Amino acid sequence: MFREFEREAKVFDLPARKFWHGAPDLDTSVTFHGQRASNPVGPAAGPQDQMAQNIVLAWLAGSRILELKTIQINDRLSIPRPCIDATTVGYNVEWSQELRLEDSLREYVAGSMLIDILKEVNLLGRPSDPDKDDTILDMSVGYDLQGIRSEPVRLWIESMKDASVHVEALRQQIPDEFRRFRDLDFTRRLSDQITLSTFHGCPAGEIEGIVRFLLTEMDVHVTVKLNPTLLGQERVDHLLHDVLGYREVETRAQDFEKDLQWEQALEITDRLSEVARAHGRTFQVKFSNTLVVRNHRRFFPATEEVMYLSGEPLHVLTLNLVEKYRQARPEVPISFSAGVDNRNFPDCAALGFTPITTCTDLLRPGGYARLPKYLENLEERMRALGVRTLGDYVVKSCAQGAEAIRRVVPPGGTQEALLGSLASERVALRETLEQRGAAHLFPRLVQQAALLNTPVVVAKVGAEPRYRAEQNRKEPRKIDSRLWMFDCINCDKCVPVCPNDANFIYETGLHRAAYQNYALHAGTVVAVPGGVFEVKKEHQIANFQDFCNECGNCDTFCPEYGGPFIEKPRFFGSLDAWRALPRDGFFCLRQVDVDAAWGRIRGVEYHLEVDRARDRGLFTDGAIRVELRHSERRPLTASARAGTAEGHTLDFAAYLNMALAIDGVLDPRRANPVNAAQA
Ligand code: SF4
Ligand code: SF4
């Protein structure tokens, strides 16, 4: 983080100009389960927040409520690949955390500690406004009662509630260079709240049982994530097909029949709200989960019968569901996630949702850099309306404020004062109520306005062409070109679209030269014809394997064929990791004067050692060894190990590939996950 910021004015490839600073004149803060967050936005439990760097990226870009990726007892998942298709509206076949429980915990603790460090050094450069830093980590846990009650999951939740042991362990790992942070008072209570994910088809009794267990035995606040199937198949199909035109999307009756039914949802939310109150905890609902539909895309393996829909159509479906739910249970707080982007975020804020989480949009070109615009658009709308706080914004944003005031505040001086403030250029509803000793009415006023705003926003999105199928069918264009290890059109899309920041940019020298291979003939190593090796660009892309879960998103948006995470040089974070996964790729180690590198190219293993002081390289495939003048890529001598088979040939292009890639990623002018650990 620090080296990259110093050298390239970015952190985990997010440019500093995309960091969210927050407008000092506006208060966008919200309260979620009784805790303050500086704004309501953050990533939904998904591919964007399973690793420490995800958490940092989300935070720098403006997230202040982060729903961490769902954990579950089954932490040895095998997910079909590719698993994310965000080319049009958003489909996926992935689900929970792919790390082991203890690894997830380490990533979340590390992410929280890194945020504490960023706050401490004020990387955002905002000495006057620490109010913009208040952040909530929201655990996400799935999927059934037996798993959630299991010892490992209980311990995991307890460790998030008090992470002291894990904080101390990571504190010891802070390198000497950053020893000043070893004494930092790091956050230990990472989270005391959970958003519950259940399986599609999870019985009502089981959902209720899990939430009761979490509220009463784990002593956490709970948000339960509900499914869009609650709208009923007929209504979902009508919206999808007749209103929005997604006729190719097919729902299945069994998914609606098996899922939680409408009456059950109302009954359990009533009972659970009561249980929460009795235990001094809070309970709310989240709309919504993705929609299960038949897999009609060739993108995913044909073995997958269903896939999960998100993005634009889900936004419309879910807002309709919210409207229905609010008519039945207006008092239950709602967390929202469904096709949120910078254009509809201000309207979501106008509906009083807390938090408002986003996922599909951040998988599109720009990645996390898309997030600051959400908040900028909200801030712009707030200024245009003359409001300074989010509560006042909810009241004024959809022209329902006067009606909300009349419904909540009895006729008289206070009501008139509020109506006067609402019509003024500097709205101050809370202050007006405070001055008249009626501050307690403010939350009710905001809630009433959010309810009145709901049909207004639902009607608006239903009529907006941008949610319709014809506007969401365009897939990213591929050009007639195939990736290889070096050179491409350098669009750099693969870097920010990676939710894990696994792809990175590095530089190589240009290279064009004929080369010869080396073969053993009659007991002597001789030069034999090779080819021409050419690298035409300095700007290159590499992949850090330890961060990559092969979701395929960078392939989706890369204009060339082949997939950056497959074709570009793959670097491992340790020799053990390189040995454990028998894929093409490299591990390199910078030592005092010598760089050592292990490589696998088209399944053949190579080793390279470079003595930088003497400019000497030793390259071998384990049978033939070539000594070189490394800076010139020029062979000096070649020999064979005893026992090498007659005719065995060493591919010298493998050396050229390896030398260029390794010198490039170890170049200290740029920071990347490979040289960060070695510089
Ligand atoms: S690998 Fe693909 S997405 Fe990445 S920079 Fe090259 S062309 Fe663009
Ligand atoms: S590098 Fe590509 S495949 Fe790997 S995690 Fe990132 S987006 Fe997914």
XYZ file of C-alpha atoms and ligand atoms in Angstrom:
695
model
C 0.000 0.000 0.000
C 2.587 2.514 1.063
C 5.120 1.798 -1.669
C 2.495 1.815 -4.362
C 1.063 5.064 -3.063
C 4.503 6.708 -2.944
C 5.664 5.438 -6.321
C 2.499 5.424 -8.374
C -0.126 7.430 -6.437
C -2.438 4.432 -6.143
C -3.215 1.607 -3.718
C -4.017 -1.909 -4.925
C -4.329 -0.309 -8.367
C -7.003 2.163 -7.256
C -5.742 5.620 -8.304
C -5.566 8.170 -5.481
C -7.872 10.464 -7.462
C -10.587 7.824 -6.964
C -10.327 7.766 -3.162
C -13.525 9.002 -1.520
C -12.962 12.012 0.690
C -16.527 12.952 1.556
C -17.889 16.461 1.301
C -17.064 18.343 4.512
C -20.292 20.378 4.292
C -22.572 17.310 4.067
C -23.430 14.597 6.579
C -24.165 11.336 4.774
C -23.928 9.242 7.922
C -26.399 6.520 8.862
C -27.028 4.241 11.810
C -26.955 0.497 11.179
C -27.859 -1.778 14.078
C -27.150 1.130 16.423
C -23.692 1.902 15.079
C -22.687 4.957 13.063
C -21.282 4.633 9.550
C -20.164 7.677 7.561
C -22.322 6.673 4.618
C -24.665 3.793 3.752
C -22.774 2.242 0.832
C -20.517 -0.799 0.598
C -19.931 -4.063 -1.215
C -22.484 -6.849 -0.842
C -21.155 -10.176 0.397
C -19.612 -11.262 -2.854
C -16.427 -11.465 -4.851
C -15.401 -7.950 -3.812
C -14.835 -8.545 -0.149
C -13.243 -11.831 0.634
C -9.634 -10.764 0.978
C -7.783 -8.067 2.892
C -7.033 -6.031 -0.217
C -10.737 -6.145 -1.167
C -11.599 -4.560 2.154
C -8.982 -1.839 1.708
C -10.076 -1.125 -1.864
C -13.731 -0.933 -0.893
C -12.916 1.419 1.964
C -10.663 3.739 -0.044
C -13.318 4.023 -2.747
C -15.883 5.133 -0.163
C -17.509 2.038 1.370
C -18.391 2.503 5.003
C -20.595 -0.573 5.564
C -18.879 -3.685 4.239
C -20.832 -6.921 4.139
C -18.003 -9.439 4.257
C -18.172 -12.467 2.021
C -20.369 -15.218 3.426
C -18.673 -17.893 5.490
C -20.064 -21.346 6.171
C -19.087 -24.659 7.704
C -18.401 -26.160 4.279
C -15.152 -24.319 3.637
C -13.795 -26.690 1.022
C -16.079 -25.692 -1.795
C -15.564 -26.615 -5.379
C -17.048 -23.823 -7.499
C -17.612 -24.313 -11.235
C -15.460 -22.031 -13.422
C -16.016 -19.525 -14.816
C -18.495 -18.424 -12.172
C -19.268 -14.750 -12.907
C -20.771 -13.347 -16.084
C -21.156 -9.588 -15.699
C -21.134 -8.882 -19.444
C -24.802 -7.908 -19.626
C -27.061 -7.763 -16.588
C -25.108 -10.058 -14.266
C -25.307 -13.804 -13.726
C -23.255 -16.021 -11.455
C -22.923 -19.547 -10.182
C -20.645 -18.738 -7.255
C -21.647 -18.397 -3.652
C -19.795 -18.339 -0.363
C -16.232 -17.811 0.754
C -13.723 -20.025 -0.992
C -11.164 -19.797 1.768
C -11.003 -21.916 4.893
C -12.691 -20.417 7.924
C -9.386 -19.537 9.581
C -8.102 -17.941 6.375
C -11.239 -15.831 6.041
C -10.804 -14.665 9.591
C -7.189 -13.725 8.943
C -8.149 -11.770 5.810
C -10.908 -9.866 7.621
C -8.701 -9.061 10.618
C -5.895 -7.974 8.278
C -8.316 -5.813 6.267
C -9.603 -4.153 9.426
C -6.047 -3.514 10.656
C -5.049 -2.031 7.309
C -8.012 0.349 7.482
C -6.917 1.353 10.997
C -3.449 2.058 9.624
C -4.860 4.091 6.728
C -6.921 6.126 9.176
C -3.882 6.633 11.408
C -1.702 7.990 8.589
C -4.675 9.836 7.116
C -3.899 8.611 3.636
C -7.100 10.282 2.490
C -5.622 13.607 3.605
C -8.618 14.773 5.624
C -7.324 15.997 8.964
C -10.421 17.994 9.734
C -13.049 15.349 9.188
C -12.557 11.997 10.919
C -16.381 11.706 10.844
C -16.025 10.377 7.315
C -14.064 7.358 8.535
C -16.705 5.554 10.597
C -16.893 2.055 9.178
C -18.943 -1.042 9.950
C -17.927 -4.583 9.069
C -21.013 -6.755 8.740
C -20.487 -10.511 8.955
C -22.325 -12.658 6.455
C -22.992 -16.219 7.535
C -24.750 -19.132 5.831
C -26.507 -21.420 5.210
C -28.271 -23.837 7.544
C -28.870 -24.204 11.253
C -26.662 -27.218 11.714
C -23.698 -25.516 10.056
C -24.170 -22.215 11.846
C -24.500 -23.922 15.241
C -21.371 -25.972 14.628
C -18.365 -25.377 16.842
C -16.094 -23.978 14.079
C -18.688 -21.406 12.951
C -19.532 -20.375 16.528
C -15.854 -19.918 17.268
C -15.460 -17.964 14.059
C -18.267 -15.567 15.049
C -16.827 -15.182 18.548
C -13.434 -14.403 17.008
C -14.982 -11.620 14.930
C -16.631 -10.232 18.063
C -13.298 -10.246 19.856
C -10.361 -10.602 17.487
C -7.683 -9.713 20.070
C -5.698 -12.921 19.607
C -5.661 -12.585 15.840
C -4.819 -8.891 15.963
C -1.845 -9.646 18.213
C -0.639 -12.395 15.873
C -0.745 -10.087 12.853
C 0.755 -7.210 14.837
C 3.907 -9.338 15.190
C 4.107 -9.642 11.416
C 4.287 -5.904 10.754
C 7.702 -5.488 9.112
C 10.431 -3.380 10.730
C 10.025 -0.716 8.104
C 6.529 -0.052 9.460
C 7.265 -0.719 13.129
C 5.594 2.560 14.064
C 2.247 0.800 13.571
C 3.037 -2.010 15.970
C 1.726 0.054 18.887
C -1.496 1.094 17.173
C -4.704 0.543 19.117
C -6.203 -1.736 16.473
C -9.935 -2.501 16.400
C -10.579 -5.758 18.241
C -14.351 -5.937 18.114
C -14.538 -6.330 14.357
C -18.277 -6.856 14.198
C -21.310 -7.624 16.320
C -23.807 -8.087 13.545
C -24.614 -10.680 10.942
C -26.437 -10.737 7.638
C -27.847 -14.215 7.223
C -27.821 -16.015 3.897
C -29.861 -19.179 3.549
C -30.127 -21.740 0.776
C -32.782 -21.185 -1.837
C -35.617 -23.355 -0.566
C -34.618 -23.072 3.088
C -37.769 -23.797 5.179
C -39.297 -20.918 7.168
C -38.768 -22.770 10.445
C -35.090 -23.168 9.752
C -34.608 -19.478 8.889
C -36.392 -18.516 12.091
C -34.345 -21.012 14.102
C -31.062 -19.634 12.790
C -32.003 -16.027 13.501
C -33.179 -16.914 17.028
C -29.906 -18.711 17.643
C -27.874 -15.735 16.402
C -29.866 -13.195 18.414
C -30.048 -15.133 21.648
C -26.989 -17.362 21.795
C -24.458 -15.518 19.650
C -25.734 -12.162 20.928
C -25.429 -10.351 17.599
C -27.731 -8.054 15.639
C -29.218 -9.780 12.605
C -30.270 -8.892 9.091
C -31.970 -11.703 7.201
C -31.557 -11.746 3.434
C -34.803 -12.618 1.627
C -35.345 -13.849 -1.895
C -37.086 -12.110 -4.803
C -39.231 -15.260 -5.123
C -41.380 -13.654 -2.379
C -42.990 -11.599 -5.137
C -44.506 -14.802 -6.555
C -43.727 -16.377 -9.911
C -46.556 -14.694 -11.764
C -45.474 -11.202 -10.763
C -41.773 -11.925 -11.297
C -42.458 -13.318 -14.771
C -44.704 -10.369 -15.620
C -42.043 -7.855 -14.620
C -39.219 -9.779 -16.270
C -40.999 -10.616 -19.516
C -43.804 -8.107 -20.103
C -42.460 -4.980 -18.452
C -38.714 -5.374 -18.979
C -38.550 -7.685 -21.992
C -36.166 -10.359 -20.636
C -38.120 -13.134 -22.332
C -35.068 -15.390 -22.485
C -34.876 -15.520 -18.686
C -36.852 -18.470 -17.388
C -37.896 -18.982 -13.794
C -38.890 -22.412 -12.417
C -42.047 -23.111 -10.456
C -40.243 -25.352 -7.973
C -37.988 -22.488 -6.847
C -41.017 -20.422 -5.889
C -42.813 -23.328 -4.256
C -39.855 -24.374 -2.117
C -38.827 -20.863 -1.016
C -40.160 -18.890 1.934
C -43.790 -17.875 1.304
C -45.143 -14.361 1.717
C -47.248 -14.953 4.847
C -44.410 -16.882 6.452
C -42.025 -14.009 5.770
C -44.320 -11.556 7.539
C -44.912 -13.876 10.473
C -41.264 -14.632 11.070
C -40.209 -11.002 10.774
C -42.821 -10.097 13.434
C -41.690 -12.817 15.817
C -37.987 -12.183 15.258
C -38.337 -8.414 15.721
C -39.849 -9.233 19.104
C -37.085 -11.688 20.033
C -34.477 -9.081 19.095
C -36.188 -6.408 21.213
C -36.362 -8.757 24.177
C -32.628 -9.409 23.943
C -31.522 -5.838 23.356
C -30.518 -6.632 19.783
C -31.908 -5.337 16.493
C -33.387 -7.210 13.574
C -34.026 -6.174 9.996
C -34.471 -7.620 6.531
C -32.414 -7.408 3.369
C -33.872 -7.235 -0.124
C -32.722 -9.166 -1.872
C -30.794 -12.230 -2.734
C -30.186 -12.943 -6.421
C -32.989 -14.579 -8.443
C -32.576 -18.244 -9.307
C -33.268 -18.816 -13.031
C -32.644 -21.573 -15.567
C -29.080 -21.543 -16.973
C -29.577 -20.486 -20.586
C -26.095 -19.040 -21.102
C -23.346 -21.009 -22.731
C -20.965 -19.047 -20.540
C -21.349 -21.374 -17.544
C -20.680 -25.115 -17.567
C -23.712 -27.023 -18.921
C -23.683 -29.046 -15.692
C -25.169 -25.996 -13.964
C -28.924 -26.280 -14.267
C -29.560 -22.894 -12.673
C -27.757 -19.586 -12.361
C -28.392 -16.456 -10.305
C -29.594 -13.218 -11.859
C -28.537 -9.794 -10.605
C -28.058 -6.320 -12.087
C -30.668 -4.159 -13.818
C -33.694 -6.509 -13.871
C -33.132 -7.496 -10.255
C -33.178 -3.805 -9.322
C -36.716 -3.434 -10.656
C -37.936 -6.728 -9.183
C -36.509 -5.974 -5.774
C -37.909 -2.450 -5.587
C -41.338 -3.890 -6.363
C -40.817 -6.403 -3.580
C -39.776 -3.616 -1.191
C -42.961 -1.709 -2.034
C -45.074 -4.760 -1.286
C -43.233 -5.475 1.956
C -43.388 -1.877 3.163
C -47.143 -1.847 2.700
C -47.319 -4.837 5.028
C -44.530 -4.055 7.495
C -43.648 -0.351 7.193
C -41.648 -0.256 10.420
C -39.039 -2.928 9.602
C -35.676 -1.411 8.534
C -34.429 -2.569 5.149
C -30.980 -3.234 3.805
C -30.912 -3.143 -0.012
C -28.891 -4.835 -2.710
C -30.021 -5.303 -6.304
C -28.514 -3.690 -9.370
C -27.261 -0.655 -7.460
C -25.091 1.725 -9.487
C -24.110 5.378 -9.400
C -27.242 6.479 -11.251
C -29.802 4.834 -8.985
C -27.867 5.135 -5.735
C -29.336 8.570 -4.810
C -32.852 7.127 -5.231
C -31.938 4.124 -3.067
C -30.723 6.572 -0.421
C -34.047 8.422 -0.751
C -35.794 5.219 0.303
C -33.917 5.185 3.596
C -32.203 1.845 2.963
C -29.291 1.056 5.264
C -26.976 -0.246 4.059
C -27.130 -0.029 0.282
C -24.805 -2.700 -1.025
C -23.486 -3.177 -4.528
C -21.861 -6.039 -6.357
C -22.496 -6.527 -10.088
C -21.690 -2.923 -10.953
C -18.247 -3.183 -9.347
C -17.416 -6.150 -11.579
C -17.619 -3.931 -14.649
C -14.751 -1.922 -16.152
C -13.347 0.435 -13.545
C -14.143 -1.907 -10.643
C -14.006 -0.167 -7.285
C -13.232 3.120 -9.038
C -16.936 3.188 -9.975
C -17.914 3.615 -6.329
C -16.971 7.252 -5.551
C -19.403 8.397 -8.224
C -22.266 6.870 -6.224
C -21.522 9.209 -3.357
C -20.697 12.188 -5.565
C -24.096 11.868 -7.243
C -25.786 11.734 -3.858
C -23.828 14.757 -2.642
C -24.762 16.652 -5.791
C -28.456 15.878 -5.279
C -28.233 16.903 -1.625
C -26.722 20.252 -2.531
C -29.289 20.854 -5.270
C -32.070 20.284 -2.717
C -30.435 22.502 -0.100
C -30.128 19.681 2.449
C -27.127 18.943 4.617
C -28.033 15.604 6.199
C -29.185 12.304 4.786
C -32.348 12.392 6.901
C -33.375 15.752 5.438
C -32.511 14.406 1.994
C -34.911 11.458 2.420
C -37.686 13.865 3.404
C -37.143 16.286 0.522
C -35.855 14.093 -2.314
C -39.096 12.857 -3.893
C -41.396 15.817 -3.222
C -43.237 13.843 -0.531
C -41.825 15.846 2.367
C -44.839 18.067 3.003
C -47.155 15.046 3.142
C -44.745 13.212 5.454
C -44.623 16.232 7.785
C -48.426 16.456 7.871
C -48.713 12.757 8.693
C -46.159 12.798 11.504
C -46.397 16.243 13.079
C -49.743 17.556 14.346
C -50.985 20.860 12.903
C -49.539 23.882 14.664
C -46.340 25.862 14.965
C -43.948 22.934 14.692
C -45.613 21.645 11.543
C -45.539 25.117 9.992
C -41.902 25.615 10.941
C -41.011 22.297 9.332
C -42.937 23.102 6.169
C -41.172 26.462 6.051
C -37.763 24.836 6.452
C -38.593 22.222 3.810
C -39.407 24.945 1.289
C -36.303 26.967 2.103
C -32.933 26.870 0.388
C -31.278 25.599 3.535
C -33.378 22.775 4.869
C -32.815 21.977 8.569
C -35.618 19.706 9.744
C -33.835 18.045 12.630
C -32.662 21.383 14.040
C -36.189 22.743 13.682
C -37.566 19.830 15.692
C -34.762 20.100 18.257
C -35.449 23.780 18.785
C -39.072 22.915 19.530
C -38.277 20.018 21.835
C -39.609 17.460 19.361
C -36.373 15.803 18.152
C -37.933 12.388 18.836
C -40.201 12.938 15.810
C -37.315 13.148 13.366
C -36.742 9.376 12.853
C -40.484 8.899 12.317
C -40.555 11.756 9.835
C -37.692 10.246 7.851
C -39.308 6.819 7.946
C -42.647 8.208 6.772
C -40.969 10.047 3.906
C -39.104 6.872 2.885
C -42.427 5.010 2.758
C -44.050 7.734 0.655
C -41.019 7.861 -1.651
C -41.185 4.136 -2.351
C -44.018 4.060 -4.957
C -42.544 7.172 -6.586
C -39.184 5.473 -7.131
C -40.782 2.146 -8.110
C -42.845 3.879 -10.808
C -39.760 5.737 -11.995
C -37.571 2.647 -12.450
C -40.425 0.736 -14.086
C -40.567 3.386 -16.789
C -36.832 3.851 -17.285
C -35.577 2.307 -20.550
C -32.177 1.549 -19.065
C -33.545 -1.392 -17.083
C -35.119 -2.977 -20.139
C -33.642 -5.990 -21.909
C -32.898 -4.238 -25.196
C -30.555 -1.836 -23.396
C -28.722 -4.612 -21.598
C -27.885 -7.113 -24.311
C -24.688 -5.623 -25.629
C -21.732 -7.827 -24.767
C -18.152 -6.523 -24.662
C -16.610 -6.820 -28.126
C -13.735 -9.210 -28.786
C -11.146 -8.381 -31.426
C -9.471 -10.891 -33.689
C -6.408 -11.382 -31.542
C -5.214 -13.915 -29.012
C -3.310 -13.172 -25.835
C 0.080 -14.634 -25.106
C 2.557 -14.070 -22.338
C 3.593 -10.600 -23.494
C 2.035 -7.759 -25.467
C -1.642 -7.031 -25.916
C -3.629 -3.950 -26.780
C -2.899 -2.542 -23.304
C -6.428 -1.465 -22.507
C -5.740 -2.354 -18.839
C -9.382 -3.340 -18.253
C -8.313 -6.613 -16.651
C -6.712 -4.813 -13.709
C -9.674 -2.988 -12.119
C -12.320 -5.553 -13.154
C -10.566 -8.135 -11.023
C -12.359 -8.062 -7.686
C -9.219 -9.364 -5.975
C -6.680 -7.074 -7.655
C -4.883 -10.192 -8.864
C -3.841 -8.686 -12.211
C -1.201 -5.998 -12.250
C 0.840 -3.909 -14.650
C 4.596 -4.185 -14.976
C 7.171 -3.177 -17.548
C 9.669 -5.097 -19.642
C 12.327 -3.944 -22.028
C 11.640 -4.288 -25.741
C 13.258 -7.331 -27.254
C 13.775 -8.706 -30.728
C 16.405 -11.315 -31.476
C 16.911 -14.648 -33.129
C 17.801 -17.344 -30.616
C 19.116 -20.866 -30.670
C 18.099 -23.829 -28.570
C 20.541 -26.266 -26.958
C 20.503 -30.003 -27.542
C 22.595 -32.953 -26.435
C 24.138 -34.724 -29.428
C 26.774 -37.415 -29.135
C 27.535 -36.414 -25.557
C 27.990 -32.691 -26.320
C 25.604 -29.787 -25.952
C 25.309 -27.973 -29.269
C 23.297 -25.007 -30.510
C 20.385 -25.982 -32.754
C 17.924 -23.747 -34.634
C 15.472 -21.918 -32.399
C 13.389 -18.981 -33.618
C 12.816 -15.276 -33.239
C 11.694 -13.921 -29.902
C 9.997 -10.550 -29.971
C 8.339 -8.369 -27.366
C 6.991 -5.172 -28.863
C 5.701 -3.307 -25.837
C 7.085 -2.238 -22.501
C 3.706 -2.160 -20.778
C 2.738 -5.697 -19.684
C 0.169 -7.519 -17.565
C 0.835 -10.241 -14.986
C -1.315 -12.232 -12.600
C -0.716 -12.937 -8.910
C -1.966 -16.474 -8.481
C -2.437 -16.321 -4.713
C -5.126 -13.638 -5.161
C -6.822 -15.178 -8.223
C -9.797 -17.498 -7.758
C -10.240 -17.951 -11.514
C -13.671 -16.347 -11.518
C -13.167 -15.446 -15.199
C -14.264 -11.809 -14.913
C -11.066 -10.447 -16.468
C -11.499 -12.794 -19.421
C -15.045 -11.530 -19.895
C -13.940 -7.937 -20.315
C -10.604 -8.503 -22.081
C -10.997 -7.584 -25.765
C -8.550 -10.363 -26.760
C -9.122 -14.098 -26.592
C -7.497 -16.445 -24.097
C -8.076 -14.836 -20.690
C -5.461 -12.677 -18.934
C -5.443 -14.946 -15.882
C -4.586 -17.888 -18.130
C -2.218 -16.439 -20.712
C -0.368 -13.727 -18.811
C 2.543 -14.772 -16.585
C 1.242 -16.134 -13.335
C 3.281 -15.404 -10.213
C 2.972 -17.386 -7.015
C 3.513 -15.891 -3.566
C 5.633 -18.775 -2.271
C 7.625 -21.723 -3.523
C 5.205 -24.030 -1.727
C 2.277 -22.488 -3.628
C 4.168 -22.858 -6.929
C 4.908 -26.518 -6.149
C 1.377 -27.247 -4.945
C -0.395 -26.131 -8.115
C 1.060 -27.787 -11.215
C 0.225 -24.902 -13.548
C 2.403 -22.737 -15.713
C 3.763 -19.877 -13.645
C 6.683 -18.498 -11.678
C 7.976 -17.940 -8.226
C 10.882 -15.578 -7.740
C 12.947 -14.662 -4.768
C 15.182 -11.605 -4.502
C 18.154 -12.279 -2.250
C 21.150 -10.090 -1.425
C 22.891 -10.215 -4.814
C 21.139 -13.149 -6.400
C 17.639 -13.524 -7.799
C 16.323 -17.076 -7.909
C 13.317 -18.060 -9.983
C 11.356 -21.236 -10.510
C 9.248 -21.439 -13.643
C 6.856 -23.791 -15.388
C 6.173 -23.135 -19.074
C 3.935 -25.482 -21.075
C 4.363 -27.956 -18.236
C 8.208 -27.969 -18.291
C 9.972 -26.809 -15.145
C 12.920 -24.415 -15.269
C 15.193 -22.751 -12.776
C 16.994 -19.452 -13.220
C 19.531 -17.817 -10.967
C 20.842 -14.350 -11.635
C 23.896 -12.926 -9.903
C 23.161 -9.258 -10.385
C 26.598 -8.005 -9.268
C 28.363 -10.207 -11.821
C 25.584 -10.033 -14.431
C 25.694 -13.827 -14.642
C 22.686 -16.052 -15.190
C 22.332 -19.815 -14.853
C 19.333 -21.315 -16.618
C 18.382 -24.970 -16.636
C 15.515 -27.345 -17.276
C 17.133 -29.814 -14.888
C 19.049 -31.536 -17.701
C 20.852 -28.902 -19.785
C 22.329 -25.837 -18.128
C 23.244 -22.580 -19.885
C 25.415 -19.874 -18.391
C 24.588 -16.385 -19.644
C 25.354 -12.714 -19.637
C 21.946 -11.931 -18.266
C 21.567 -8.246 -19.177
C 22.296 -9.083 -22.829
C 20.282 -12.340 -22.764
C 23.437 -13.863 -24.318
C 24.474 -17.486 -23.698
C 28.113 -18.082 -22.761
C 28.425 -21.819 -22.143
C 26.118 -24.832 -22.119
C 26.497 -28.223 -20.457
C 24.386 -31.275 -19.674
C 23.871 -33.112 -16.432
C 25.080 -36.698 -16.314
C 22.317 -39.018 -17.465
C 20.678 -36.529 -19.842
C 19.005 -38.330 -22.714
C 20.541 -38.070 -26.163
C 18.643 -35.489 -28.246
C 17.226 -33.684 -25.193
C 16.676 -30.021 -26.120
C 16.541 -26.958 -23.886
C 14.091 -24.370 -25.199
C 15.969 -21.074 -24.952
C 12.737 -19.089 -25.507
C 11.730 -20.304 -22.042
C 14.713 -18.419 -20.629
C 13.803 -15.274 -22.578
C 10.210 -15.460 -21.347
C 11.275 -15.992 -17.776
C 14.024 -13.389 -17.772
C 11.814 -10.646 -19.153
C 8.884 -11.404 -16.867
C 10.954 -11.738 -13.715
C 13.154 -8.704 -14.296
C 9.959 -6.789 -15.037
C 8.002 -7.688 -11.920
C 11.015 -7.232 -9.636
C 11.655 -3.755 -11.030
C 11.306 -1.501 -7.962
C 9.927 1.473 -9.888
C 6.468 -0.053 -9.670
C 4.908 -1.795 -6.687
C 3.129 -5.107 -7.147
C 2.295 -8.143 -5.001
C 5.497 -9.919 -6.113
C 8.070 -7.231 -5.421
C 6.222 -5.817 -2.388
C 7.443 -8.696 -0.275
C 10.989 -8.458 -1.595
C 11.922 -4.814 -2.150
S -4.813 -8.588 -21.076
Fe -6.693 -7.999 -22.155
S -7.794 -6.678 -20.707
Fe -5.687 -6.855 -19.972
S -4.643 -5.074 -20.849
Fe -4.332 -6.777 -22.268
S -5.983 -6.603 -23.760
Fe -6.572 -5.333 -22.018
S -7.484 -12.383 -12.228
Fe -9.339 -12.683 -13.456
S -9.969 -14.765 -13.035
Fe -8.513 -14.177 -11.430
S -9.780 -13.407 -9.731
Fe -9.204 -11.688 -11.006
S -10.883 -11.424 -12.465
Fe -11.088 -13.466 -11.577
